Short mmCIF file of C-alpha atoms and ligand atoms in Angstrom, two decimals:
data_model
loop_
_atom_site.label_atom_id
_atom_site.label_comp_id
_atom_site.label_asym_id
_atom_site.label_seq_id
_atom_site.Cartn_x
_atom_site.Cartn_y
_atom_site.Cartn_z
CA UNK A 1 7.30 22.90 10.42
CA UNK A 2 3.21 22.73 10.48
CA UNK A 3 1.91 18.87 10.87
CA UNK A 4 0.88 17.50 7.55
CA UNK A 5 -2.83 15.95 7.03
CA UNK A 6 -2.72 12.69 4.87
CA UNK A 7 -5.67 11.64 4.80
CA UNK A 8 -6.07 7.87 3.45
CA UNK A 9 -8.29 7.13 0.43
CA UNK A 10 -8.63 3.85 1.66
CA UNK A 11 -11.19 5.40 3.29
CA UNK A 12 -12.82 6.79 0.35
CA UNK A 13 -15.56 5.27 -2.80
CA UNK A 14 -13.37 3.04 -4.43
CA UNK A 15 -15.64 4.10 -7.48
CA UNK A 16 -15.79 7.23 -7.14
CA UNK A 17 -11.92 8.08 -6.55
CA UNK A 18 -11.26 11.34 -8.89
CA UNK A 19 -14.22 12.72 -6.79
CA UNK A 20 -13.16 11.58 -3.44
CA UNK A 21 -9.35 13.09 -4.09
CA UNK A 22 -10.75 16.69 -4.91
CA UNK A 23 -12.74 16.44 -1.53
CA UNK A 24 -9.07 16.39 0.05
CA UNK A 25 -7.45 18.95 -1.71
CA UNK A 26 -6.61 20.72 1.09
CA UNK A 27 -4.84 18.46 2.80
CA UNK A 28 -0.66 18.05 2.58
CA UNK A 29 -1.02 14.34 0.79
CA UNK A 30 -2.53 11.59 -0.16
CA UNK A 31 -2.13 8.76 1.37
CA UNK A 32 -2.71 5.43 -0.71
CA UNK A 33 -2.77 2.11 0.69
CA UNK A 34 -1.48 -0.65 -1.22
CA UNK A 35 -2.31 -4.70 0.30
CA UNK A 36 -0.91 -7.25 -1.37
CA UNK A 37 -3.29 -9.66 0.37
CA UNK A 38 -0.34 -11.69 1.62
CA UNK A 39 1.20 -9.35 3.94
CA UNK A 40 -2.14 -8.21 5.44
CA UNK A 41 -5.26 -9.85 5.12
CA UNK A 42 -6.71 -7.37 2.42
CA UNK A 43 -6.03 -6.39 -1.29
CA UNK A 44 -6.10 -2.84 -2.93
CA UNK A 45 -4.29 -1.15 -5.67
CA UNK A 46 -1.43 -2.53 -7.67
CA UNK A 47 1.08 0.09 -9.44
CA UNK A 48 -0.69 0.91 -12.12
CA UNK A 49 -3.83 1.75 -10.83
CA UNK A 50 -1.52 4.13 -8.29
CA UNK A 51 -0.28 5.57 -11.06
CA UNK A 52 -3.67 7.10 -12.81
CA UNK A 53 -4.54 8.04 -9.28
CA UNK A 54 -1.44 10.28 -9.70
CA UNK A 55 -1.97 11.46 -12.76
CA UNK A 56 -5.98 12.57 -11.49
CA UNK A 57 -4.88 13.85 -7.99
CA UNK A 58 -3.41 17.48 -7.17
CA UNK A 59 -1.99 16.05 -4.12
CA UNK A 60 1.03 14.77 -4.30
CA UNK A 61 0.65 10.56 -3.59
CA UNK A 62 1.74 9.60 0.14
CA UNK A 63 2.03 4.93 -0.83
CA UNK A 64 2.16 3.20 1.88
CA UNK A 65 3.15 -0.26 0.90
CA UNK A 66 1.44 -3.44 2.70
CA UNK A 67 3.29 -6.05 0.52
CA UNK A 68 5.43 -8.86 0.90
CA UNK A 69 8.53 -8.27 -1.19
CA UNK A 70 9.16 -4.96 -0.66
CA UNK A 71 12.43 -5.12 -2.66
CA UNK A 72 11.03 -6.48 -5.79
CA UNK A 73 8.15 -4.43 -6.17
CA UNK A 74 8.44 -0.88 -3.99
CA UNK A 75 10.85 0.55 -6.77
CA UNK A 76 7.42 0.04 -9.54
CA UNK A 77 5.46 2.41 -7.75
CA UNK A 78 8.36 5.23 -7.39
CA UNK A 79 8.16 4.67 -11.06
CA UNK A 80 4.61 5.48 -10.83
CA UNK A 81 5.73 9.06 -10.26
CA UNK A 82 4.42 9.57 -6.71
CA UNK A 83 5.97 11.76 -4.29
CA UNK A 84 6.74 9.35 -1.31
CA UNK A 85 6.99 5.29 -0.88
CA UNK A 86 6.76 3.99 2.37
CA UNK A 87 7.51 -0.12 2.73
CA UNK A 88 7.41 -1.84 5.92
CA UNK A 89 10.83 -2.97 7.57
CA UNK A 90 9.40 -6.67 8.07
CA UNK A 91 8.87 -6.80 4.90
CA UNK A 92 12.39 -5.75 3.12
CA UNK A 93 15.75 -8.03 3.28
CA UNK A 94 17.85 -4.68 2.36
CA UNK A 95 15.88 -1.81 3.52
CA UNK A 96 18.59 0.85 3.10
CA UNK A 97 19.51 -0.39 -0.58
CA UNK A 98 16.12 -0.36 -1.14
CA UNK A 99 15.85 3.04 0.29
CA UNK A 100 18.75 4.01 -1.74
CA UNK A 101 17.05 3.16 -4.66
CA UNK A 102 13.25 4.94 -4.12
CA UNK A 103 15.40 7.95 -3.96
CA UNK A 104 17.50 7.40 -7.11
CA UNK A 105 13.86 7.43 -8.66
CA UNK A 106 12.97 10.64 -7.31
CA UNK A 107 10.48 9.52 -4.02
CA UNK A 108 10.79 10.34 -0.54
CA UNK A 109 11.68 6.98 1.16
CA UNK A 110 10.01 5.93 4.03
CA UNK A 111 10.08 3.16 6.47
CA UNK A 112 6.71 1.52 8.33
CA UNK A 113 6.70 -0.50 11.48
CA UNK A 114 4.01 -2.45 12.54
CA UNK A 115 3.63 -1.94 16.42
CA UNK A 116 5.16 -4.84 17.53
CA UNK A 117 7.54 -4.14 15.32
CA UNK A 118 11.10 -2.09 17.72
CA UNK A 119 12.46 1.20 16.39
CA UNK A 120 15.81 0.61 17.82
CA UNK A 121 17.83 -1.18 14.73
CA UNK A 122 17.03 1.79 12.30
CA UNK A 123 18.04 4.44 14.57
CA UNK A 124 21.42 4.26 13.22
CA UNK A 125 20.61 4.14 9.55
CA UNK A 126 17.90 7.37 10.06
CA UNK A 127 19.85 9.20 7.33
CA UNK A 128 19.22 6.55 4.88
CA UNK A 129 15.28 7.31 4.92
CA UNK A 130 12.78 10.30 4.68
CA UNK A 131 10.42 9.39 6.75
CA UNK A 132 9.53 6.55 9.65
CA UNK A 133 5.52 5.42 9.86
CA UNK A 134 5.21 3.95 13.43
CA UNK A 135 1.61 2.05 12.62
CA UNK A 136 -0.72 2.86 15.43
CA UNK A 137 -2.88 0.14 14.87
CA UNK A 138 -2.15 -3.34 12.96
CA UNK A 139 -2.00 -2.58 9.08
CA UNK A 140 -4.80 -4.09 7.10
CA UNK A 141 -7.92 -2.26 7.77
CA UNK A 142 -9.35 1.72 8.59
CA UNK A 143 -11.48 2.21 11.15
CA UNK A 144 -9.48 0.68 14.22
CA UNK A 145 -9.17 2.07 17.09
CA UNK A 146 -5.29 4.11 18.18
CA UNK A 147 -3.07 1.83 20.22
CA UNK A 148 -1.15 3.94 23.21
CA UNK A 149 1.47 1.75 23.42
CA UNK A 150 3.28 3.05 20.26
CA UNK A 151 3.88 6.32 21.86
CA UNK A 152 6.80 5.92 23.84
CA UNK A 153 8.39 4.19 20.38
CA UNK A 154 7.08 7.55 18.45
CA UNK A 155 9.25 9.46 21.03
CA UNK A 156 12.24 7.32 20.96
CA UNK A 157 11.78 7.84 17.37
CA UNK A 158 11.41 11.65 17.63
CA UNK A 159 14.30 12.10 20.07
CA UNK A 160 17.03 9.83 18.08
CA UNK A 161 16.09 12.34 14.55
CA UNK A 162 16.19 15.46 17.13
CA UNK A 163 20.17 14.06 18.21
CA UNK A 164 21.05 13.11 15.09
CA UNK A 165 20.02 16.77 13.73
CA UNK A 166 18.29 15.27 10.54
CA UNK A 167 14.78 16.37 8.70
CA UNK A 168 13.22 12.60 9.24
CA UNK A 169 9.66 13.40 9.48
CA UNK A 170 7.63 10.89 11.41
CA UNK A 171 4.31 9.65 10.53
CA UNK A 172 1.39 7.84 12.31
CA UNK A 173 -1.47 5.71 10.63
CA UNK A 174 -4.07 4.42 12.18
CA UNK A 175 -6.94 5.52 14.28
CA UNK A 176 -5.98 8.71 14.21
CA UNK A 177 -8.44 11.33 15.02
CA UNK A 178 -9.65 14.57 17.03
CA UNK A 179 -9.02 12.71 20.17
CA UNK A 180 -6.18 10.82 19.73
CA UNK A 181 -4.05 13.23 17.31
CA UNK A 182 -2.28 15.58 20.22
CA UNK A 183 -1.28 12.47 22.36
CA UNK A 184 0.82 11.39 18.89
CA UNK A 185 2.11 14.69 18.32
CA UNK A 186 2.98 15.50 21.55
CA UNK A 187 5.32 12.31 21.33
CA UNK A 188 6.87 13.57 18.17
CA UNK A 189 4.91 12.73 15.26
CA UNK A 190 4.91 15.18 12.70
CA UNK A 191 2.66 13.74 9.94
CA UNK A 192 -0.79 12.46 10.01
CA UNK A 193 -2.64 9.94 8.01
CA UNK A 194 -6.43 9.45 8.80
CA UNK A 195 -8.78 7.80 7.28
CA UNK A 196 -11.98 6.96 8.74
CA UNK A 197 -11.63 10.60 10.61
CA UNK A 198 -11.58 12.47 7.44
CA UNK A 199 -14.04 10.38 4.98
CA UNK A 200 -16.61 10.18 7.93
CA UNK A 201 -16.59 13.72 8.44
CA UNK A 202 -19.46 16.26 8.02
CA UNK A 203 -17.01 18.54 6.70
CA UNK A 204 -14.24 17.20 5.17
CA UNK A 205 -11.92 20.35 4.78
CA UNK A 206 -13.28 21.40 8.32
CA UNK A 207 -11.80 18.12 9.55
CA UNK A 208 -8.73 18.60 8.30
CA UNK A 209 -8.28 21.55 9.41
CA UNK A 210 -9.27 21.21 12.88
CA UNK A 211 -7.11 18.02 12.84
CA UNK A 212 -4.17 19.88 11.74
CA UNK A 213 -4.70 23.00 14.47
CA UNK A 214 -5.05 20.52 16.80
CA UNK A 215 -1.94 18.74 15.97
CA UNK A 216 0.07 22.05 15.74
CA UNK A 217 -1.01 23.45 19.26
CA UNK A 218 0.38 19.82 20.85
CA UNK A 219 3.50 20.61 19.06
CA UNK A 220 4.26 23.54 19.87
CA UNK A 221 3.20 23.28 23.52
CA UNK A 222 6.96 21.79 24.21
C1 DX5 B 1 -4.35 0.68 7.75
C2 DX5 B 1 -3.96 1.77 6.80
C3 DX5 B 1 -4.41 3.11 7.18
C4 DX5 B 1 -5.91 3.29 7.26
C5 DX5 B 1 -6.16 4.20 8.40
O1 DX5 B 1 -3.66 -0.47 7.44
O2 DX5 B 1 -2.53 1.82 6.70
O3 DX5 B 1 -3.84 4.11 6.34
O4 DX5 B 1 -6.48 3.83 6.10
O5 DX5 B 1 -7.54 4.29 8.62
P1 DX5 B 1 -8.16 4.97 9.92
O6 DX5 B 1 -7.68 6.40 9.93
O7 DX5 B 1 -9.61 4.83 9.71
O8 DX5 B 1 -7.63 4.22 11.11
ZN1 ZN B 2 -1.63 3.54 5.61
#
């Protein structure tokens, strides 16, 4: 399977979003950040708004949710009619109900970890979810820089969907960018949010491109 380019809109003009989503439409998603303010230190977009950026966007809506309460609240923005919801383990009390439940509404269910945050207790619920986001840098803000030590938990990650023959794709966010993207795909990660990368770009469909080539050849180097 080719690596997928989500790039984040966090990224992009906050007032100038219908705009800033066709300047992506090349990519696989995209990816929307939602902060509750609570569980990181910033605030975006609540359900509704996610919802009209549906409605505008020919991508199909990658949410990753930064909010407390992921049990209460995660199901309202599978509701919104996006493709895939993402909430963080540390923030759930029953992530596979939960899981259960994003998928009963038609989303892709996925589950973030900060990088503190071990890989090992999901391992043995992996077919409960769609997707695992191993955060390479703490959630809350773009333009940080790609911590290393979450590789060897994107490989654990990699390896334990590879035994378990299952179609879990694995995602990194967070500083991810022409020089950092092979070292995460060569661990095992097979879908790419970027941010900073993509908005800052001189060429924003050259970028993603060149991010996703890049991407592919560490792949398929094993
Ligand atoms: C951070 C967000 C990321 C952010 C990535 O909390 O989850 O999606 O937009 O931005 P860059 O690619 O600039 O690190
Ligand atoms: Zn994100």
């Amino acid at each position: 399977m080719p690596a997928l380019i989500n790039p984040s809109i966090l990224s992009a003009d906050f007032a100038n979003l219908e705009r800033d989503l066709g300047a992506i439409a090349t990519a696989d998603y995209a990816h929307v950040d939602v902060m509750d303010n609570h569980f990181v230190p910033n605030l975006t977009f609540g359900p509704q708004m996610v919802g009209r950026i549906q409605d505008v966007s020919t991508l199909p809506l990658d949410v990753h949710l930064m909010i407390e309460d992921a049990d209460r609240w995660a199901p309202e923005f599978a509701r919104a009619g996006v493709a895939s919801v993402t909430f963080h383990a540390e923030a759930t009390q029953a992530p596979v109900r939960l899981a259960r439940e994003l998928r009963r509404l038609g989303a892709r269910a996925g589950v973030a970890l900060r990088p503190a945050t071990p890989v090992e207790p999901f391992l043995d619920l992996l077919g409960e979810v769609d997707m695992i986001l191993v955060m390479t840098v703490e959630p809350g803000f773009g333009g940080q820089s790609f911590i290393d030590g979450t590789l060897p938990k994107i490989r654990r990650a990699r390896e334990a969907v590879s035994e378990a023959g299952l179609d879990v794709w694995i995602q990194v966010d967070g500083g991810v960018s022409r020089s950092t993207i092979e070292r995460a795909a060569d661990a095992g990660a097979n879908v790419f949010v970027a941010g900073s990368a993509v908005y800052g770009a001189q060429s924003i469909p050259d970028e993603i491109q060149a991010l996703r080539d890049l991407a592919d050849a560490a792949s398929h180097a094993h």
